[in-house]
Amino acid sequence: SMPPLSPTLSVSRPASNAVSLTWNSHAGQAYQVQYSTNLLSSNWFTLSTNTAIGPFLSVTNAVGAGPQGFYRLLVP
């Protein structure tokens, strides 16, 4: 079967210095999580690339004292 067209990304704060991202996934499909401090920037940093083995994937990222951060999920 085909992977889901639009994974649903949920965000939580398990600690004051971390952000956890979880999304529905399709086994065997690769997913790439990217981060930027500016939505207008073309410079996005890859946090991780993971291949799903089940219906959900999760990534936790340490966050600093910066004013904001943005995440996006790519299905390469």
CSV table of N, CA and C in Angstrom, one decimal:
chain,number,residue,atom,x,y,z
A,1,SER,N,0.8,-1.2,0.0
A,1,SER,CA,0.0,0.0,0.0
A,1,SER,C,0.9,1.2,0.0
A,2,MET,N,0.3,2.3,-0.4
A,2,MET,CA,1.0,3.6,-0.5
A,2,MET,C,1.2,4.3,0.9
A,3,PRO,N,2.3,5.0,1.1
A,3,PRO,CA,2.4,5.8,2.4
A,3,PRO,C,1.3,6.8,2.4
A,4,PRO,N,1.0,7.3,3.7
A,4,PRO,CA,0.0,8.4,3.8
A,4,PRO,C,0.6,9.6,3.1
A,5,LEU,N,-0.3,10.3,2.5
A,5,LEU,CA,0.0,11.5,1.7
A,5,LEU,C,0.5,12.7,2.7
A,6,SER,N,-0.2,12.8,3.8
A,6,SER,CA,0.1,13.9,4.7
A,6,SER,C,0.2,13.4,6.1
A,7,PRO,N,1.5,13.1,6.6
A,7,PRO,CA,1.6,12.7,8.0
A,7,PRO,C,1.2,13.8,8.9
A,8,THR,N,0.5,13.4,10.0
A,8,THR,CA,0.1,14.4,11.0
A,8,THR,C,1.2,14.5,12.1
A,9,LEU,N,1.7,15.7,12.2
A,9,LEU,CA,2.8,16.0,13.1
A,9,LEU,C,2.3,16.5,14.4
A,10,SER,N,2.7,15.9,15.5
A,10,SER,CA,2.3,16.5,16.8
A,10,SER,C,3.6,16.8,17.6
A,11,VAL,N,3.5,17.9,18.4
A,11,VAL,CA,4.7,18.4,19.1
A,11,VAL,C,4.4,18.4,20.6
A,12,SER,N,5.4,18.0,21.4
A,12,SER,CA,5.3,18.1,22.8
A,12,SER,C,6.6,18.6,23.4
A,13,ARG,N,6.5,19.0,24.6
A,13,ARG,CA,7.8,19.5,25.3
A,13,ARG,C,8.0,18.6,26.5
A,14,PRO,N,8.8,17.5,26.3
A,14,PRO,CA,9.0,16.6,27.5
A,14,PRO,C,9.9,17.2,28.5
A,15,ALA,N,10.6,18.2,28.2
A,15,ALA,CA,11.5,18.9,29.2
A,15,ALA,C,11.5,20.4,28.7
A,16,SER,N,12.0,21.3,29.6
A,16,SER,CA,12.1,22.7,29.2
A,16,SER,C,13.1,22.9,28.1
A,17,ASN,N,14.0,22.0,27.9
A,17,ASN,CA,15.1,22.2,26.9
A,17,ASN,C,15.0,21.2,25.8
A,18,ALA,N,13.8,20.7,25.5
A,18,ALA,CA,13.6,19.7,24.4
A,18,ALA,C,12.2,19.8,23.8
A,19,VAL,N,12.2,19.4,22.5
A,19,VAL,CA,10.9,19.3,21.8
A,19,VAL,C,10.8,17.9,21.2
A,20,SER,N,9.7,17.3,21.3
A,20,SER,CA,9.5,15.9,20.8
A,20,SER,C,8.5,16.0,19.7
A,21,LEU,N,8.8,15.5,18.5
A,21,LEU,CA,7.9,15.4,17.3
A,21,LEU,C,7.5,14.0,17.1
A,22,THR,N,6.2,13.8,16.9
A,22,THR,CA,5.7,12.4,16.6
A,22,THR,C,4.8,12.5,15.4
A,23,TRP,N,4.8,11.5,14.5
A,23,TRP,CA,3.9,11.5,13.4
A,23,TRP,C,3.6,10.1,13.0
A,24,ASN,N,2.5,10.0,12.3
A,24,ASN,CA,2.1,8.7,11.7
A,24,ASN,C,2.9,8.3,10.5
A,25,SER,N,3.3,7.1,10.5
A,25,SER,CA,4.3,6.7,9.4
A,25,SER,C,3.8,5.4,8.7
A,26,HIS,N,4.5,5.1,7.7
A,26,HIS,CA,4.3,3.9,6.9
A,26,HIS,C,5.5,3.0,6.9
A,27,ALA,N,5.5,1.8,7.3
A,27,ALA,CA,6.6,0.9,7.5
A,27,ALA,C,7.4,0.9,6.1
A,28,GLY,N,8.7,1.1,6.2
A,28,GLY,CA,9.6,1.1,5.0
A,28,GLY,C,9.8,2.4,4.4
A,29,GLN,N,9.0,3.4,4.8
A,29,GLN,CA,9.1,4.8,4.2
A,29,GLN,C,10.1,5.6,5.0
A,30,ALA,N,11.0,6.4,4.3
A,30,ALA,CA,11.9,7.3,5.0
A,30,ALA,C,11.2,8.6,5.2
A,31,TYR,N,11.6,9.2,6.4
A,31,TYR,CA,11.1,10.5,6.7
A,31,TYR,C,12.3,11.4,7.2
A,32,GLN,N,12.3,12.7,6.8
A,32,GLN,CA,13.4,13.6,7.2
A,32,GLN,C,12.8,14.7,8.0
A,33,VAL,N,13.4,15.0,9.2
A,33,VAL,CA,12.9,16.1,10.0
A,33,VAL,C,14.0,17.2,9.8
A,34,GLN,N,13.5,18.4,9.5
A,34,GLN,CA,14.3,19.6,9.3
A,34,GLN,C,13.9,20.7,10.3
A,35,TYR,N,14.9,21.6,10.6
A,35,TYR,CA,14.7,22.7,11.5
A,35,TYR,C,15.2,24.0,11.0
A,36,SER,N,14.5,25.1,11.3
A,36,SER,CA,15.0,26.4,11.0
A,36,SER,C,14.6,27.4,12.0
A,37,THR,N,15.3,28.5,12.2
A,37,THR,CA,14.9,29.5,13.1
A,37,THR,C,14.1,30.6,12.4
A,38,ASN,N,14.0,30.5,11.1
A,38,ASN,CA,13.4,31.6,10.3
A,38,ASN,C,12.6,30.9,9.1
A,39,LEU,N,11.3,31.1,9.1
A,39,LEU,CA,10.5,30.5,8.0
A,39,LEU,C,10.8,31.1,6.6
A,40,LEU,N,11.4,32.3,6.5
A,40,LEU,CA,11.7,32.9,5.3
A,40,LEU,C,13.1,32.4,4.7
A,41,SER,N,13.8,31.8,5.6
A,41,SER,CA,15.2,31.3,5.2
A,41,SER,C,15.1,30.1,4.3
A,42,SER,N,16.0,30.0,3.4
A,42,SER,CA,16.1,28.7,2.6
A,42,SER,C,17.1,27.7,3.2
A,43,ASN,N,17.7,28.1,4.3
A,43,ASN,CA,18.6,27.2,5.0
A,43,ASN,C,17.9,26.4,6.1
A,44,TRP,N,17.5,25.2,5.8
A,44,TRP,CA,16.9,24.3,6.8
A,44,TRP,C,18.0,23.2,7.1
A,45,PHE,N,18.0,22.9,8.4
A,45,PHE,CA,19.0,21.9,8.9
A,45,PHE,C,18.3,20.6,9.1
A,46,THR,N,18.9,19.5,8.6
A,46,THR,CA,18.4,18.2,8.8
A,46,THR,C,18.7,17.7,10.2
A,47,LEU,N,17.7,17.4,11.0
A,47,LEU,CA,17.9,16.8,12.3
A,47,LEU,C,18.1,15.3,12.2
A,48,SER,N,17.3,14.7,11.4
A,48,SER,CA,17.4,13.2,11.3
A,48,SER,C,16.7,12.7,10.1
A,49,THR,N,17.1,11.6,9.6
A,49,THR,CA,16.4,10.8,8.6
A,49,THR,C,16.2,9.4,9.2
A,50,ASN,N,14.9,9.0,9.2
A,50,ASN,CA,14.5,7.8,9.8
A,50,ASN,C,13.6,7.0,8.9
A,51,THR,N,13.8,5.7,8.9
A,51,THR,CA,12.9,4.8,8.1
A,51,THR,C,12.0,4.1,9.1
A,52,ALA,N,10.7,4.2,8.8
A,52,ALA,CA,9.7,3.7,9.7
A,52,ALA,C,9.7,2.2,9.7
A,53,ILE,N,9.4,1.6,10.9
A,53,ILE,CA,9.2,0.2,11.0
A,53,ILE,C,7.8,-0.1,11.6
A,54,GLY,N,7.1,0.9,11.9
A,54,GLY,CA,5.8,0.8,12.4
A,54,GLY,C,4.9,2.0,12.1
A,55,PRO,N,3.7,2.1,12.8
A,55,PRO,CA,2.8,3.1,12.4
A,55,PRO,C,3.1,4.5,12.9
A,56,PHE,N,4.1,4.7,13.8
A,56,PHE,CA,4.5,6.0,14.3
A,56,PHE,C,6.0,6.2,14.4
A,57,LEU,N,6.5,7.4,14.2
A,57,LEU,CA,7.9,7.7,14.4
A,57,LEU,C,8.0,8.9,15.3
A,58,SER,N,9.1,9.0,16.1
A,58,SER,CA,9.3,10.2,17.0
A,58,SER,C,10.7,10.6,17.0
A,59,VAL,N,10.9,11.9,17.1
A,59,VAL,CA,12.3,12.5,17.2
A,59,VAL,C,12.3,13.5,18.3
A,60,THR,N,13.3,13.5,19.1
A,60,THR,CA,13.4,14.5,20.2
A,60,THR,C,14.6,15.4,19.9
A,61,ASN,N,14.4,16.7,20.0
A,61,ASN,CA,15.5,17.7,19.7
A,61,ASN,C,15.7,18.6,20.9
A,62,ALA,N,17.0,18.7,21.2
A,62,ALA,CA,17.3,19.7,22.3
A,62,ALA,C,17.2,21.1,21.7
A,63,VAL,N,16.6,22.0,22.5
A,63,VAL,CA,16.4,23.4,22.1
A,63,VAL,C,17.2,24.3,23.0
A,64,GLY,N,17.7,25.4,22.4
A,64,GLY,CA,18.5,26.3,23.2
A,64,GLY,C,17.6,27.5,23.7
A,65,ALA,N,18.2,28.6,23.9
A,65,ALA,CA,17.5,29.8,24.4
A,65,ALA,C,17.0,30.7,23.3
A,66,GLY,N,17.1,30.2,22.0
A,66,GLY,CA,16.6,31.0,20.9
A,66,GLY,C,15.1,31.4,21.0
A,67,PRO,N,14.7,32.5,20.3
A,67,PRO,CA,13.4,33.0,20.5
A,67,PRO,C,12.3,32.1,19.8
A,68,GLN,N,12.7,31.3,18.8
A,68,GLN,CA,11.7,30.5,18.1
A,68,GLN,C,12.4,29.4,17.2
A,69,GLY,N,11.6,28.4,16.8
A,69,GLY,CA,12.2,27.4,16.0
A,69,GLY,C,11.0,26.8,15.2
A,70,PHE,N,11.3,26.3,14.0
A,70,PHE,CA,10.3,25.8,13.1
A,70,PHE,C,10.8,24.4,12.6
A,71,TYR,N,9.8,23.5,12.5
A,71,TYR,CA,10.2,22.1,12.0
A,71,TYR,C,9.3,21.8,10.8
A,72,ARG,N,9.9,21.0,9.9
A,72,ARG,CA,9.1,20.5,8.8
A,72,ARG,C,9.5,19.0,8.6
A,73,LEU,N,8.6,18.3,8.1
A,73,LEU,CA,8.8,16.8,7.8
A,73,LEU,C,8.7,16.6,6.4
A,74,LEU,N,9.8,16.0,5.8
A,74,LEU,CA,9.8,15.7,4.4
A,74,LEU,C,9.8,14.2,4.2
A,75,VAL,N,9.1,13.8,3.1
A,75,VAL,CA,9.1,12.4,2.7
A,75,VAL,C,9.9,12.4,1.4
A,76,PRO,N,11.2,12.1,1.5
A,76,PRO,CA,12.1,12.1,0.3
A,76,PRO,C,11.7,11.1,-0.8
